[in-house]
Amino acid sequence: MMEKTLTENVLEAVKTLYGKEADPSKIQVQETRKDFRGDLTVVVFPLLRYSGKLPEQTAEELGEYIRENNAQIGNYNVIKGFLNLEISNAAILDTFNKLIKHDPGFTSADHSNDYTTLVEYSSPNTNKPLHLGHIRNNLLGYSLARILSTCGHKVYKTNIVNDRGIHICKTMLAWKLYGKGSTPAETGVKGDHFVGDYYVRFEKEYRKEINELKSQGLSQEEAAERSSLMSQARELLRKWETGDKETVDLWKRMNEWVYEGFDTTYNALGVDFDKIYFESETYKPGREIVRKGLDDGVFYKKDDGSVWVDLSSDGLDEKLLLRADGTAVYMTQDLGTAVLRYKDYTFDHQYYVVGNEQDYHFQVLKIILGKLGYEWSEGIHHFSYGMVNLPEGKMKSREGKVVDADELINTMLSTAADMSGELGKLNDYTGEEKKSVYRKIGLGALKYFILKVDPRKNMMFNPAESIDFNGNTGPFIQYSYARIKSVMRKAADMGLVPADDTDGIELNAKERSLVNILRAFDTLIISAADELNPAIIANYVYELSKEFNQFYHDFSILGEENNMVRMFRLALTEYTGKVIGKAMWLLGIDMPERM
RNA sequence: GGUUCAGUAGCUCAGCUGGAUAGAGCAACGGCCUUCUAAGCCGUAGGUCGCAGGUUCGAAUCCUGCCUGAAUCACCA
């Protein structure tokens, strides 16, 4: 707001002083850097072409003009070609008084068009438990859903479960061969891990078999062809596709075990979905869509009967859509899912939270939907994010080099419990209350750690170093919040009510910068949505918390003698708490009242 | 090989629609708890912003080339 007014001021100034129409894009208003006096800075270099004068002189003239014509600007100073403007005390107070009239995170403007928007995230396979990569995915998706909904979208969170395919059949086979009828309930193993173990078992036995065949002089390819385990797995897939009762029953049973396990993990992570889709239900509609596309001449059939689409006019390759035997591939299912979802929701936008390894796939998906004549394909977006790497390198599920989601969450929770126990600040809490706080802190640390990095970038996860509760971390922000809550409780005990309108007091530097940071929140949410980047929120809330901690350290709130100032500081404290709380909510992080 | 993305302090990351002396946290070192929560605050030390050119009054930021790493170019998902 303030920035916009200033841009107009500069435009006027250039016109009045130099008689020229300035190009608005040449006017740069930015926040004044910390080590200079002022709140906002106009960079005058680009304006020299209008003034024909030296930078300092131009800045002086503009500064003088702005001070006279904009009541919100108090003082200014010029350093080289930078015009640093100080917002007047009254204007800061006025901004703050307006700010606290409504809760933070109220984003009006053109972004609140009541779009119907789908956010798909998680997308697990049912043959293994969730790992760290899924955690990043889930956290990004959940946060994106909250950011978009705050921007006025009607958001539905969806999940697509890959519950069919050869990998599931391998798992079923291993269980049949080696499971001896055991179950998660009976063994006490969490369902998804139970099933995952059989997937690992299959891979192990399969490798063993291959090695045996190779030792008999067969090549890798020949061994793979001769593998009895693999052919049994394929046989199961064939049976599943033809609806063989025994196979389908087992498939259902094992998937149920997995879903129970997933539910526990989702619950522990604190994410949820409005609707879950299953690929076993979308691959058939997908196949129909491909067949129809074939009839309409959008696709073509090769001699072997497989169906393809030619994307060379889009600068891409040919892409397979249906195998020669008529079975579905990944793209087939995704076409089916997309169309099904549009039928269900008539969405304006759909965001797929999927790793950047699938950039190409989603590019193709969107183009194909467009070719099929679905106008809504324009609203399809791939929220592409980078991989999570470990100090040892890439995560590899086949080699067991993964960070298991359940294990990680549990480590975070117990570390939080240990640390809280040592500090002993919650000794009067009941066991349940303590547990709830530990959970918030442990998960807060994990979520913040992952969300604070730019989603597009690959990130490094060092299990030992990542469990930190000091510095730029979730618990640091939660701690700032808990302090605020503590102050507010004390204030209530003292019968103090925060000022709802403050006038005529002189603000100190910390108060000024806090208000400046607070007023930036709403536009920040919009840019986080535009750029699909929760990290923007994370970095912001850290900066705000840090600033508040300095303010808290340097000045007394409740002990302030001037009552007007005290009530203002209380209001500032309260509102800061609201912004911190809302920002963390946007990240999907719960906040403790005490810690 | 083609395409895309990345390379900033010992480590993990900000900054990138061009602007002031490149910022945080961790790790290291040194201070601050009779005062609203020390999971905090303050300070010291630490950087050829991968390399080389170019555009510009001004480049970590834009362009070109090169080096390094990742992803992808599957009848896997």
Coordinates of C-alpha atoms in Angstrom, one line a residue, chain A residues 86-411:
Chain A
E86 CA 11.1 7.4 7.1
I87 CA 7.5 6.8 7.6
S88 CA 6.1 9.2 10.1
N89 CA 5.4 8.0 13.6
A90 CA 1.7 8.8 13.1
A91 CA 1.5 6.8 9.8
I92 CA 3.1 3.8 11.4
L93 CA 0.6 3.9 14.2
D94 CA -2.2 4.4 11.7
T95 CA -1.1 1.4 9.8
F96 CA -1.0 -0.7 12.9
N97 CA -4.4 0.5 14.1
K98 CA -5.9 -0.6 10.8
L99 CA -4.0 -3.8 10.8
I100 CA -5.4 -5.1 14.1
K101 CA -8.9 -4.4 13.0
H102 CA -9.0 -7.8 11.4
D103 CA -7.2 -11.1 11.8
P104 CA -4.1 -11.5 9.7
G105 CA -4.1 -13.5 6.6
F106 CA -7.0 -11.8 5.2
T107 CA -6.2 -11.6 1.5
S108 CA -8.6 -9.7 -0.5
A109 CA -7.7 -8.4 -4.0
D110 CA -8.1 -10.2 -7.3
H111 CA -6.9 -13.5 -5.9
S112 CA -10.1 -14.3 -4.1
N113 CA -12.1 -15.5 -7.1
D114 CA -13.5 -18.5 -5.4
Y115 CA -11.7 -20.9 -7.6
T116 CA -12.4 -24.5 -7.1
T117 CA -9.0 -26.0 -6.7
L118 CA -7.7 -29.5 -6.3
V119 CA -4.4 -30.2 -4.6
E120 CA -3.1 -33.7 -5.1
Y121 CA -0.3 -34.9 -2.9
S122 CA 1.2 -38.0 -1.1
S123 CA 0.6 -40.5 -3.9
P124 CA 2.0 -43.6 -2.2
N125 CA 2.5 -47.1 -3.6
T126 CA 0.9 -49.8 -1.5
N127 CA 4.0 -52.0 -1.5
K128 CA 6.1 -50.0 1.0
P129 CA 5.8 -47.6 3.9
L130 CA 6.1 -43.9 3.6
H131 CA 9.6 -42.4 3.7
L132 CA 11.2 -39.0 4.0
G133 CA 10.5 -38.2 0.4
H134 CA 6.8 -38.7 1.0
I135 CA 7.1 -36.4 4.1
R136 CA 8.3 -33.6 2.0
N137 CA 5.6 -34.2 -0.5
N138 CA 2.8 -34.3 2.1
L139 CA 4.0 -31.2 3.9
L140 CA 4.3 -29.2 0.7
G141 CA 0.9 -30.3 -0.5
Y142 CA -0.8 -29.7 2.8
S143 CA 0.8 -26.3 3.1
L144 CA -0.1 -25.3 -0.5
A145 CA -3.7 -26.3 0.2
R146 CA -3.8 -23.9 3.2
I147 CA -2.1 -21.1 1.3
L148 CA -4.5 -21.4 -1.6
S149 CA -7.5 -21.6 0.6
T150 CA -6.4 -18.4 2.4
C151 CA -6.1 -16.8 -1.0
G152 CA -9.8 -17.5 -1.6
H153 CA -9.7 -20.8 -3.4
K154 CA -12.1 -23.5 -2.5
V155 CA -9.6 -26.3 -2.0
Y156 CA -10.0 -30.0 -2.0
K157 CA -7.1 -32.1 -1.0
T158 CA -6.8 -35.4 -2.9
N159 CA -4.5 -38.3 -2.9
I160 CA -4.0 -40.9 -5.6
V161 CA -3.0 -44.3 -4.3
N162 CA -1.1 -46.6 -6.6
D163 CA -2.7 -49.8 -5.5
R164 CA -2.2 -52.0 -8.5
G165 CA 0.5 -53.3 -10.7
I166 CA 3.3 -55.7 -10.8
H167 CA 4.9 -54.5 -7.5
I168 CA 1.9 -55.3 -5.5
C169 CA 1.8 -58.7 -7.1
K170 CA 5.4 -59.4 -6.1
T171 CA 4.4 -58.5 -2.5
M172 CA 1.4 -60.8 -2.6
L173 CA 3.5 -63.6 -4.0
A174 CA 6.1 -63.3 -1.3
W175 CA 3.5 -63.3 1.4
K176 CA 1.9 -66.5 -0.2
L177 CA 5.3 -68.2 -0.4
Y178 CA 6.8 -67.2 2.9
G179 CA 4.1 -65.6 5.0
K180 CA 2.6 -68.7 6.5
G181 CA -0.6 -66.9 6.8
S182 CA 0.7 -64.4 9.3
T183 CA -0.9 -61.0 9.7
P184 CA 0.0 -57.5 11.1
A185 CA -2.4 -58.0 14.0
E186 CA -0.8 -61.3 14.9
T187 CA 2.8 -60.2 14.5
G188 CA 2.3 -56.7 16.0
V189 CA 4.0 -55.2 12.9
K190 CA 2.4 -52.0 11.5
G191 CA 0.5 -52.9 8.4
D192 CA 2.4 -50.9 5.8
H193 CA 5.7 -52.1 7.2
F194 CA 4.4 -55.7 7.3
V195 CA 3.5 -55.6 3.6
G196 CA 6.7 -53.7 2.7
D197 CA 8.7 -56.4 4.3
Y198 CA 7.3 -58.9 1.8
Y199 CA 8.2 -56.6 -1.0
V200 CA 11.7 -56.6 0.2
R201 CA 11.6 -60.3 0.7
F202 CA 10.5 -60.8 -2.9
E203 CA 13.4 -58.7 -4.2
K204 CA 15.8 -60.6 -2.1
E205 CA 14.6 -64.0 -3.2
Y206 CA 14.4 -62.8 -6.7
R207 CA 18.0 -61.6 -6.7
K208 CA 19.1 -64.9 -5.2
E209 CA 17.3 -66.8 -8.0
I210 CA 18.8 -64.6 -10.7
N211 CA 22.3 -65.2 -9.3
E212 CA 21.8 -68.9 -9.2
L213 CA 20.7 -68.9 -12.8
K214 CA 23.6 -66.7 -13.8
S215 CA 26.0 -69.1 -12.0
Q216 CA 24.6 -71.7 -14.4
G217 CA 25.9 -69.7 -17.2
L218 CA 22.9 -67.6 -18.2
S219 CA 23.1 -64.0 -19.0
Q220 CA 21.2 -61.4 -17.0
E221 CA 18.5 -61.2 -19.6
E222 CA 18.1 -64.9 -19.9
A223 CA 18.0 -65.3 -16.2
A224 CA 15.3 -62.7 -15.9
E225 CA 13.3 -64.5 -18.5
R226 CA 13.7 -67.8 -16.8
S227 CA 12.9 -66.5 -13.3
S228 CA 10.1 -68.6 -11.8
L229 CA 9.4 -66.0 -9.1
M230 CA 8.9 -63.2 -11.7
S231 CA 6.7 -65.4 -13.9
Q232 CA 4.6 -66.3 -10.9
A233 CA 4.2 -62.6 -10.1
R234 CA 3.1 -61.9 -13.6
E235 CA 0.7 -64.7 -13.4
L236 CA -0.8 -63.0 -10.3
L237 CA -1.1 -59.7 -12.2
R238 CA -2.9 -61.5 -15.0
K239 CA -5.3 -63.2 -12.5
W240 CA -5.9 -59.9 -10.8
E241 CA -6.8 -58.2 -14.1
T242 CA -9.2 -60.9 -15.0
G243 CA -10.8 -60.6 -11.6
D244 CA -9.8 -64.0 -10.1
K245 CA -11.6 -64.1 -6.8
E246 CA -8.8 -65.5 -4.6
T247 CA -6.2 -63.1 -6.0
V248 CA -8.5 -60.1 -5.7
D249 CA -9.4 -61.0 -2.2
L250 CA -5.8 -61.3 -1.1
W251 CA -5.1 -58.0 -2.9
K252 CA -7.9 -56.3 -0.9
R253 CA -6.8 -57.8 2.3
M254 CA -3.2 -56.8 2.0
N255 CA -4.1 -53.3 0.8
E256 CA -6.3 -52.9 3.8
W257 CA -3.3 -53.6 6.0
V258 CA -1.3 -51.0 4.2
Y259 CA -4.1 -48.4 4.5
E260 CA -4.3 -48.9 8.2
G261 CA -0.6 -48.2 8.4
F262 CA -0.8 -45.2 6.2
D263 CA -3.6 -43.8 8.2
T264 CA -1.5 -44.0 11.3
T265 CA 1.4 -42.2 9.6
Y266 CA -0.9 -39.5 8.0
N267 CA -2.4 -39.0 11.4
A268 CA 1.0 -38.7 13.1
L269 CA 2.1 -36.2 10.5
G270 CA -1.1 -34.3 10.8
V271 CA -2.2 -34.3 7.2
D272 CA -5.5 -35.4 5.7
F273 CA -7.5 -35.6 2.5
D274 CA -10.9 -34.8 1.3
K275 CA -11.0 -37.6 -1.3
I276 CA -8.7 -40.5 -2.1
Y277 CA -8.5 -41.9 -5.5
F278 CA -7.3 -45.4 -6.4
E279 CA -5.5 -46.3 -9.5
S280 CA -7.4 -49.6 -9.6
E281 CA -10.5 -47.4 -10.2
T282 CA -9.0 -45.0 -12.7
Y283 CA -7.0 -47.1 -15.1
K284 CA -10.1 -48.4 -16.8
P285 CA -11.7 -45.0 -17.5
G286 CA -8.2 -44.0 -18.6
R287 CA -8.2 -46.8 -21.1
E288 CA -11.6 -45.7 -22.4
I289 CA -10.3 -42.2 -22.9
V290 CA -7.3 -43.5 -24.9
R291 CA -9.6 -45.6 -27.0
K292 CA -11.8 -42.6 -27.7
G293 CA -8.8 -40.5 -28.5
L294 CA -7.8 -43.2 -31.0
D295 CA -11.3 -43.2 -32.6
D296 CA -11.1 -39.4 -32.9
G297 CA -7.7 -39.6 -34.6
V298 CA -5.8 -37.8 -31.8
F299 CA -3.8 -40.9 -31.2
Y300 CA -2.6 -43.7 -33.5
K301 CA -2.0 -47.4 -33.3
K302 CA 1.2 -49.1 -34.2
D303 CA 1.4 -52.4 -36.0
D304 CA 1.8 -54.4 -32.8
G305 CA -1.5 -52.8 -31.5
S306 CA 0.0 -50.4 -29.0
V307 CA -1.4 -46.9 -28.9
W308 CA 0.7 -43.8 -29.1
V309 CA 0.5 -40.0 -29.3
D310 CA 2.8 -38.0 -31.5
L311 CA 4.0 -34.9 -29.7
S312 CA 6.7 -33.9 -32.1
S313 CA 4.7 -30.7 -33.0
D314 CA 5.1 -29.7 -29.4
G315 CA 8.8 -30.3 -29.5
L316 CA 8.5 -33.6 -27.7
D317 CA 8.6 -37.3 -28.5
E318 CA 6.1 -40.0 -29.2
K319 CA 4.6 -41.3 -26.1
L320 CA 3.0 -44.7 -25.4
L321 CA -0.5 -44.6 -24.0
L322 CA -1.5 -48.3 -24.1
R323 CA 0.5 -51.4 -24.4
A324 CA 0.0 -53.9 -27.2
D325 CA -1.8 -56.2 -24.9
G326 CA -4.2 -53.4 -24.0
T327 CA -2.9 -52.9 -20.5
A328 CA -2.6 -49.5 -19.0
V329 CA 0.6 -47.5 -18.3
Y330 CA 1.2 -44.6 -15.9
M331 CA -0.1 -42.0 -18.4
T332 CA -3.3 -44.0 -19.0
Q333 CA -4.1 -43.9 -15.4
D334 CA -3.3 -40.3 -15.0
L335 CA -5.6 -39.4 -17.9
G336 CA -8.4 -41.4 -16.3
T337 CA -7.8 -39.8 -12.9
A338 CA -7.8 -36.3 -14.3
V339 CA -11.0 -36.7 -16.2
L340 CA -12.7 -38.4 -13.3
R341 CA -11.7 -35.6 -11.0
Y342 CA -13.0 -33.0 -13.4
K343 CA -16.3 -34.8 -13.4
D344 CA -16.3 -34.9 -9.6
Y345 CA -15.3 -31.3 -8.9
T346 CA -15.3 -29.2 -12.1
F347 CA -12.2 -27.6 -10.9
D348 CA -10.6 -24.4 -12.1
H349 CA -7.1 -25.5 -11.1
Q350 CA -5.5 -28.7 -10.1
Y351 CA -2.1 -28.8 -8.5
Y352 CA -0.1 -32.1 -8.7
V353 CA 2.5 -32.2 -5.9
V354 CA 5.0 -34.6 -7.5
G355 CA 8.8 -34.7 -7.6
N356 CA 10.7 -33.0 -10.3
E357 CA 11.7 -36.4 -11.7
Q358 CA 8.3 -36.4 -13.3
D359 CA 8.5 -32.9 -14.9
Y360 CA 8.3 -34.5 -18.3
H361 CA 5.4 -36.7 -17.5
F362 CA 3.2 -33.8 -16.4
Q363 CA 4.2 -31.7 -19.3
V364 CA 3.0 -34.5 -21.5
L365 CA -0.2 -35.1 -19.5
K366 CA -1.2 -31.5 -19.8
I367 CA -0.6 -31.4 -23.6
I368 CA -2.5 -34.7 -24.1
L369 CA -5.5 -33.4 -22.2
G370 CA -5.4 -30.3 -24.3
K371 CA -5.3 -32.4 -27.5
L372 CA -8.3 -34.4 -26.3
G373 CA -10.2 -31.1 -26.2
Y374 CA -10.5 -30.7 -22.5
E375 CA -10.3 -26.9 -22.0
W376 CA -9.7 -27.3 -18.3
S377 CA -6.3 -28.7 -19.1
E378 CA -5.1 -25.1 -18.9
G379 CA -5.8 -25.3 -15.1
I380 CA -3.4 -28.2 -14.6
H381 CA -0.2 -27.3 -12.7
H382 CA 2.7 -29.5 -11.7
F383 CA 4.0 -28.4 -8.3
S384 CA 7.4 -29.8 -8.9
Y385 CA 9.8 -30.2 -6.0
G386 CA 13.3 -31.4 -5.5
M387 CA 14.6 -34.6 -4.1
V388 CA 15.6 -35.2 -0.5
N389 CA 19.2 -36.5 -0.3
L390 CA 21.0 -38.1 2.6
P391 CA 24.6 -37.5 3.5
E392 CA 25.4 -40.9 2.0
G393 CA 23.7 -39.8 -1.2
K394 CA 20.4 -40.5 -2.8
M395 CA 17.7 -42.5 -1.0
K396 CA 17.3 -45.9 -2.5
S397 CA 14.4 -47.9 -1.3
R398 CA 15.7 -51.2 -2.9
E399 CA 18.9 -50.9 -0.9
G400 CA 17.2 -50.0 2.3
K401 CA 18.8 -46.6 2.1
V402 CA 15.7 -44.7 3.2
V403 CA 14.6 -42.6 6.1
D404 CA 11.4 -44.2 7.3
A405 CA 8.6 -41.8 8.0
D406 CA 7.3 -43.4 11.2
E407 CA 10.8 -43.8 12.6
L408 CA 11.7 -40.2 11.9
I409 CA 8.5 -38.9 13.4
N410 CA 9.1 -41.0 16.5
T411 CA 12.7 -39.8 16.9

